[in-house]
Coordinates of C-alpha atoms in Angstrom, one line a residue:
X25 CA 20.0 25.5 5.4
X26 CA 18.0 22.9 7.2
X27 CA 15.0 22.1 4.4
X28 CA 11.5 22.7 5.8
X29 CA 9.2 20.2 7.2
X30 CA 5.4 19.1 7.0
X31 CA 3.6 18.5 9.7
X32 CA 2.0 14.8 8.7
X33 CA -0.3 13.2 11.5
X34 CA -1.7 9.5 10.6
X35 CA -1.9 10.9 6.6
X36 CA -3.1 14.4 6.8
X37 CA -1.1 17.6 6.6
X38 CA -1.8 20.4 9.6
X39 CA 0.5 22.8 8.1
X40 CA 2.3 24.7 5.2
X41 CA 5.7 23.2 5.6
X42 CA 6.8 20.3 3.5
X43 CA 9.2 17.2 3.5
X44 CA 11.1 18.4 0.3
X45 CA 13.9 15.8 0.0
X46 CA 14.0 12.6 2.1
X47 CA 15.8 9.3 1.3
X48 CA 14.6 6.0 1.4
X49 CA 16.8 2.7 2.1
X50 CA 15.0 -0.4 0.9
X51 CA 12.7 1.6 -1.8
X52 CA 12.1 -1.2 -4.0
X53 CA 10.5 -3.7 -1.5
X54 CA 6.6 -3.6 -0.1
X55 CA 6.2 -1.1 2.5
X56 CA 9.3 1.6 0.8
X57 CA 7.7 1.1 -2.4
X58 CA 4.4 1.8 -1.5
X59 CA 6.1 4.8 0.8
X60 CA 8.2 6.4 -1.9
X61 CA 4.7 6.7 -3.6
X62 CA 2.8 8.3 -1.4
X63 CA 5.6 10.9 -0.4
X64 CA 5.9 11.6 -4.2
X65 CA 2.3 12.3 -4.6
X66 CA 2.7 15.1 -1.4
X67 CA 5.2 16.9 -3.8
X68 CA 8.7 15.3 -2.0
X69 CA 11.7 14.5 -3.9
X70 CA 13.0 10.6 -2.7
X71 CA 16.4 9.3 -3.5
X72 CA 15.5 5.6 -2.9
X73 CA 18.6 3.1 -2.0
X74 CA 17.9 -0.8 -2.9
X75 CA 20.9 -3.6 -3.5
X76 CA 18.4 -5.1 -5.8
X77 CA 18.8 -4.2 -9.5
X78 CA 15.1 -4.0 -11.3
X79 CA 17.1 -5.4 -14.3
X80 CA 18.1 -8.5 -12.7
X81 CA 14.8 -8.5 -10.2
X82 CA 11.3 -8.7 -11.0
X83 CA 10.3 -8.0 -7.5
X84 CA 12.0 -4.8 -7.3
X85 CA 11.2 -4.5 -11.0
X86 CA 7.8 -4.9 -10.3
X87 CA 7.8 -2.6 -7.2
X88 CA 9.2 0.5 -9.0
X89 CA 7.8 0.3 -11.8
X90 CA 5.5 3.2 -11.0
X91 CA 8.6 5.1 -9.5
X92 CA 11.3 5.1 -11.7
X93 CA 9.2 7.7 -14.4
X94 CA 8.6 10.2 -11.9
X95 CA 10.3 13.1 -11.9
X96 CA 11.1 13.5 -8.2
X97 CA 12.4 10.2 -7.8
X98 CA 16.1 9.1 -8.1
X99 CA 17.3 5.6 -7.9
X100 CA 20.4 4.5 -6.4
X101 CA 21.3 0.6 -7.2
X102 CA 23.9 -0.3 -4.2
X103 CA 23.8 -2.0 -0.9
X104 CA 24.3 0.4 2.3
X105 CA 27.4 -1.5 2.9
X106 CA 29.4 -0.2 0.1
X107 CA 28.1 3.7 -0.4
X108 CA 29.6 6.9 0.9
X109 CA 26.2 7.3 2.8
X110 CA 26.8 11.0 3.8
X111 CA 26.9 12.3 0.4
X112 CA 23.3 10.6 -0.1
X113 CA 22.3 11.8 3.6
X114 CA 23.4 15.6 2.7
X115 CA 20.6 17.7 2.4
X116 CA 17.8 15.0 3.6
X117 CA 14.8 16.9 5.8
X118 CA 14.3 12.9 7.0
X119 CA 16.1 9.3 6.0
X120 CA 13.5 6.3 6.2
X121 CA 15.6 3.1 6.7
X122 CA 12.9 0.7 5.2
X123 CA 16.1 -1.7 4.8
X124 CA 17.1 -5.1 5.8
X125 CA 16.7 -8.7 5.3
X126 CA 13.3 -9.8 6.7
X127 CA 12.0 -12.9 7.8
X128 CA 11.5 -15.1 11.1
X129 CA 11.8 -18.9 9.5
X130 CA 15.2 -18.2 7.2
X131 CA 17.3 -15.8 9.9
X132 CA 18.1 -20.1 11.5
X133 CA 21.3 -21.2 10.4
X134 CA 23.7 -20.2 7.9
X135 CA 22.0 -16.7 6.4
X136 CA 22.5 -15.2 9.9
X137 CA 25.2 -13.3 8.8
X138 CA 23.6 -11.5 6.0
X139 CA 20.7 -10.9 8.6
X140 CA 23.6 -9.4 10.6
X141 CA 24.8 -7.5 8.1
X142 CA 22.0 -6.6 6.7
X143 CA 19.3 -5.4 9.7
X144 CA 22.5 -4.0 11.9
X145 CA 26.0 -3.1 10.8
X146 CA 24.1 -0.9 7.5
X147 CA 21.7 0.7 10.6
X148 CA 25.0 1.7 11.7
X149 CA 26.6 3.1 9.2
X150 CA 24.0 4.7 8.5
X151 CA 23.6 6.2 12.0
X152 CA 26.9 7.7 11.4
X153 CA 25.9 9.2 7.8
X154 CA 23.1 10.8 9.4
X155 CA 24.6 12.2 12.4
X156 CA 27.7 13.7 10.3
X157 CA 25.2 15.2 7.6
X158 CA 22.6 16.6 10.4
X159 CA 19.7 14.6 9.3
X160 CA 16.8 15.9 11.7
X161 CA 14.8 12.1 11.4
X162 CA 15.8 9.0 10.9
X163 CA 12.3 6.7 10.8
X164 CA 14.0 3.1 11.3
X165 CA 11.5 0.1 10.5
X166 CA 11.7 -2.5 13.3
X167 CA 9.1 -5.3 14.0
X168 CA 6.6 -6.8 16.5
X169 CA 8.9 -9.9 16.3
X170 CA 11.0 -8.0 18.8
X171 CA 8.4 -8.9 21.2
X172 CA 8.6 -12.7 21.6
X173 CA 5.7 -14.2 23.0
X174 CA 4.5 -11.5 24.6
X175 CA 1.7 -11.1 27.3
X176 CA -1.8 -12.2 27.5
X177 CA -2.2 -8.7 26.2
X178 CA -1.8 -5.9 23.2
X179 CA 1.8 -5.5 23.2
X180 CA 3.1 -2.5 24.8
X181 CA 6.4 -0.4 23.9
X182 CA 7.8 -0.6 27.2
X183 CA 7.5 -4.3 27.8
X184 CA 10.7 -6.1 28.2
X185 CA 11.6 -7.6 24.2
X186 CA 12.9 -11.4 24.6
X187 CA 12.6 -11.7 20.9
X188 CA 12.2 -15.9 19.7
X189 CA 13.9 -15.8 16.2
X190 CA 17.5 -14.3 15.2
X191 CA 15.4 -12.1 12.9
X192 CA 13.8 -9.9 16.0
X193 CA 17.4 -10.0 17.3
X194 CA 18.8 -8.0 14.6
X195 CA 15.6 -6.0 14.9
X196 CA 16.1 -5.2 18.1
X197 CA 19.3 -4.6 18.0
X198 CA 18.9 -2.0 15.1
X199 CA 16.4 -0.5 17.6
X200 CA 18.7 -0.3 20.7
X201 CA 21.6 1.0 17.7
X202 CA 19.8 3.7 17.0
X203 CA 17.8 5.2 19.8
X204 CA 21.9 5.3 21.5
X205 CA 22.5 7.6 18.4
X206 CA 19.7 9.7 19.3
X207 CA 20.1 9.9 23.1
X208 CA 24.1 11.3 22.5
X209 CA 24.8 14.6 23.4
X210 CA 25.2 16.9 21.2
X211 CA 23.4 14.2 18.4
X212 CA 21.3 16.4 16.0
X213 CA 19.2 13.5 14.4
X214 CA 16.1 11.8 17.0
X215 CA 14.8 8.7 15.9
X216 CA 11.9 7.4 15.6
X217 CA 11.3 3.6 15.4
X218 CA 8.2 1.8 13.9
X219 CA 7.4 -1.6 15.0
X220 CA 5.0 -3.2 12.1
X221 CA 2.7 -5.7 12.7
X222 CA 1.9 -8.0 10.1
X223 CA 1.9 -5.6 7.0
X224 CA 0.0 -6.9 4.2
X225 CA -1.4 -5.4 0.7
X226 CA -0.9 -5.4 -2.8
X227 CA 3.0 -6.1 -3.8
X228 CA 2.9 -7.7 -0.6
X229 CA 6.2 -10.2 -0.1
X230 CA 5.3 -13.5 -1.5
X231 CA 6.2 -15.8 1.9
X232 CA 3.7 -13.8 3.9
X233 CA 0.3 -15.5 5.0
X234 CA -2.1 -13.4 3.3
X235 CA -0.5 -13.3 -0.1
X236 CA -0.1 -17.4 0.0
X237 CA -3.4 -17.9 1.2
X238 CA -4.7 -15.6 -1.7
X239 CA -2.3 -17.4 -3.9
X240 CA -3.5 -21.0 -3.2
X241 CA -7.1 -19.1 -4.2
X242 CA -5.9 -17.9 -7.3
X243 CA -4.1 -21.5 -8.0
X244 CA -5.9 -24.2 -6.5
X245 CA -2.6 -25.5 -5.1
X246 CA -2.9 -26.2 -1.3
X247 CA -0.6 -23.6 1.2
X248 CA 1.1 -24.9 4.3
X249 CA -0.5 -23.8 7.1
X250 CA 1.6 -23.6 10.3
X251 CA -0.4 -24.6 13.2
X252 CA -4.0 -25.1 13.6
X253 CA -5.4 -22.1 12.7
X254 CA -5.6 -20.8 15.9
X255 CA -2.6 -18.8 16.2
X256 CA -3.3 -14.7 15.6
X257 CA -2.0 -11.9 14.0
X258 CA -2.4 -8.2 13.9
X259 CA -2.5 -7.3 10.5
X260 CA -1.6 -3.8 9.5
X261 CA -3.2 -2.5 5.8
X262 CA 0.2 -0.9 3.6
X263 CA -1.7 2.4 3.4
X264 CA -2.1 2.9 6.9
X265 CA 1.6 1.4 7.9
X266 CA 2.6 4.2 5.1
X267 CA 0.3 7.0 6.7
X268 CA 2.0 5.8 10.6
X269 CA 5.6 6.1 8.8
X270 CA 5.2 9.8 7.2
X271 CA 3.6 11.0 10.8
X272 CA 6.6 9.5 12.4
X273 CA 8.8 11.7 9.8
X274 CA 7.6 15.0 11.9
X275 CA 6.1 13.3 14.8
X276 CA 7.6 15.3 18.8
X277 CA 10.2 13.0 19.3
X278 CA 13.7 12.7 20.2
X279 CA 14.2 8.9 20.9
X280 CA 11.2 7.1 20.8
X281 CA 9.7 2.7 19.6
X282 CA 6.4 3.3 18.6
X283 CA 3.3 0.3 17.4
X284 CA 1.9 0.0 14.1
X285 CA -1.0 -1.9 14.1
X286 CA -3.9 -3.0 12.3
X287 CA -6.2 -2.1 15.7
X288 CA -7.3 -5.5 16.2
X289 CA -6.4 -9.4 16.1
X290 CA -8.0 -12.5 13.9
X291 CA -6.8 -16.0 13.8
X292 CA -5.5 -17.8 10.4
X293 CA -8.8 -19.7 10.2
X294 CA -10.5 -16.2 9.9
X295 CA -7.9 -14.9 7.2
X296 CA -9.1 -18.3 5.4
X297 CA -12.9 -17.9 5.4
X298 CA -12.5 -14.0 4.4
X299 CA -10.5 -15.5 1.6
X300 CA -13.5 -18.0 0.8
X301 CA -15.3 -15.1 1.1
X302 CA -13.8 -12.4 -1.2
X303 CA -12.3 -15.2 -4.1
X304 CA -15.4 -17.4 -4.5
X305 CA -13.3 -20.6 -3.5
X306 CA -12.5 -22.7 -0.6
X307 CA -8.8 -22.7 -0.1
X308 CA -6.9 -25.8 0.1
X309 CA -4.4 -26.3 2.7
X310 CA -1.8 -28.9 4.2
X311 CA -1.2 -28.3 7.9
X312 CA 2.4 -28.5 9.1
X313 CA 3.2 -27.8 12.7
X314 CA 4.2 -24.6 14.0
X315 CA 7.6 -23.2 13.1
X316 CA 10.6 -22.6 15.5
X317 CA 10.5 -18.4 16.1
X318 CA 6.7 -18.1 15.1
X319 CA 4.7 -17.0 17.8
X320 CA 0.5 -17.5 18.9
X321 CA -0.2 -14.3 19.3
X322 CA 0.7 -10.6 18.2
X323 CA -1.6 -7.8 19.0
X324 CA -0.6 -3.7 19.2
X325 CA -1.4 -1.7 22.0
X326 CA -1.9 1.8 19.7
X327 CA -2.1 4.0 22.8
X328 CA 1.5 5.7 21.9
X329 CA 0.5 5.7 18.1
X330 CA -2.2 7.8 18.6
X331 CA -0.8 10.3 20.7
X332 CA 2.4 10.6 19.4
X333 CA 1.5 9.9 16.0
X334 CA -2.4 10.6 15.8
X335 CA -2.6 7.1 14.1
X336 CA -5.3 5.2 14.0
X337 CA -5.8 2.4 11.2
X338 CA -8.3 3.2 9.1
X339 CA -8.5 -0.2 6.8
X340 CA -10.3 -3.4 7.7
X341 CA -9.2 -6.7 7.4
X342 CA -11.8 -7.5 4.6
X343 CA -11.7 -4.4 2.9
X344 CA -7.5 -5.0 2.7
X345 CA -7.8 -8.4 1.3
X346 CA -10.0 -7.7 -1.0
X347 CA -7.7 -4.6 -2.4
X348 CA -4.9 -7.3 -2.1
X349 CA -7.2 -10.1 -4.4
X350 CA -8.0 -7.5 -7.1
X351 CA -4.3 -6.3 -7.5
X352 CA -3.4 -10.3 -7.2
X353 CA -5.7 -11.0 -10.4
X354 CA -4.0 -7.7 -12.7
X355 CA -0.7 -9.7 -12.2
X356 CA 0.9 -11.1 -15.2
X357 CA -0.4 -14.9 -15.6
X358 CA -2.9 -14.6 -12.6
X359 CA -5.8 -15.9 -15.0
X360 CA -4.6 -18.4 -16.4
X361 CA -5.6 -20.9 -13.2
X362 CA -9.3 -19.9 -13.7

């Protein structure tokens, strides 16, 4: 029997139904850790997927450490490539495919393959898993990198993707991979896909801006700044990326992309004076020049969001850095640079 679902619009329940069971692929990196938490705390069982063994990661480690005690969760140490995905996918109300290989600067070159691998043959298979096992939702994480350059506006859904990196290749290839899954006849799992802007927060992935800019606070070392400053970013607070991604579990949908945004854009100079702001400490820098697949600009259009989704970010920019600082100073050795 298909298991019942809660209605969940931008964080808040309208209804007496529940997600039950759900799985999540990637559940021991930032956004599917921080995800598998909050669907825990609604009273959800997850069975969270992750190639990367806590034992042998302190990432992951550090990202499930929270998780792994609670009764409701279940952890399952494999990559996608190598698991009989519809016994996992059996009984799931919703799958949230959180994984992948992420990254603009490192998809150049030789790693392409596991990007490959990674962000579209495992979308695939699990595609299949779902379809075979009835899944209702399958809540894919794409990116705004799948946007390229964009125009000299907020970036809408149905603008033409010329992605700049092989990164937003695979990421829009996942995108196109599964909304065909959901548009066959006959298919009885819709998709819904989530394109993130700039997701930051605490746990947040080490090579991102905001956690080296906070990092060359907490140091004193200087951070490589791409660019002059100038360039801008929509950056999206975890909580409310989290609260877009359970809507889009129950959201009306059968094939649909949808933005998640932080609501507004700010340069990398701004990110650096909220920094000064928040830490206490100018923040030293060397300047490097801009980076083959990085883009000036990335800014959501939300229109979609909030009508399909009823999602609108909640979380400013200094109110999420400053969440981010305080969780950066509780880390292991984080005090001993004052």
């Amino acid at each position: 029997m298909r298991q019942r679902t809660r209605i969940l619009n931008g964080g808040k329940v309208n209804g007496p139904q529940q997600l039950e069971h759900v799985v999540v692929t990637g559940v021991a990196g930032f956004i599917g850790s921080h995800l598998t938490a909050a669907l825990l705390k609604q009273g959800a069982s997850v069975l969270g997927i992750d190639r990367r063994p806590p034992s042998h990661d302190p990432t992951a480690a550090q990202n499930l450490a929270d998780l792994t005690a609670q009764p409701g969760f279940t952890l399952v140490e494999r990559d996608l490539m190598d698991l009989d995905l519809e016994r996992f996918a059996k009984g799931a109300s919703a799958v949230f495919h959180l994984a992948g290989v992420p990254g603009v600067r490192p998809s150049w070159g030789d790693r392409f393959a596991d990007y490959l691998t990674s962000n579209v043959m495992t979308t695939q298979r699990l595609l299949e898993a779902c379809a075979a096992m009835g899944v209702p939702r399958l809540v894919l994480a794409s990116s705004s990198s799948v946007y390229g350059t964009g125009a000299d506006r907020p970036s809408r859904e149905e603008d033409l993707p010329t992605p700049l990196s092989p990164y937003g290749v695979t990421k829009l290839a996942a995108e196109r991979l599964a909304l065909a899954y959901a548009l066959r006849p006959s298919t009885p799992t819709s998709v819904v896909a989530l394109r993130y802007f700039t997701v930051y927060g605490p746990q947040q992935r080490s090579d991102m801006a905001i956690y080296r800019v906070l990092e060359a606070a907490l140091t004193r070392r200087p951070m490589r700044l791409y660019g002059d400053g100038t360039q801008r970013r929509d950056f999206t607070y975890v909580d409310d990326a989290v609260a877009a991604t359970i809507a889009a579990a129950s959201a009306p949908a059968r094939a649909e992309v949808v933005n998640v945004g932080g609501g507004r854009t700010y340069s990398m100079q701004h990110v650096l004076d909220c920094a000064a702001e928040i830490t206490g400490f100018d923040i030293p820098i060397i300047r490097a020049s801009r980076q083959s697949g990085d883009v000036e600009t990335t800014a959501a259009d939300l229109t979609k969001a909030e009508r399909l989704l009823r999602y609108r970010p909640s979380t400013s920019l200094i109110e999420g850095m400053t969440s981010q600082w305080k969780w950066a100073l509780n880390q292991p050795g984080a005090l001993w640079a004052q």
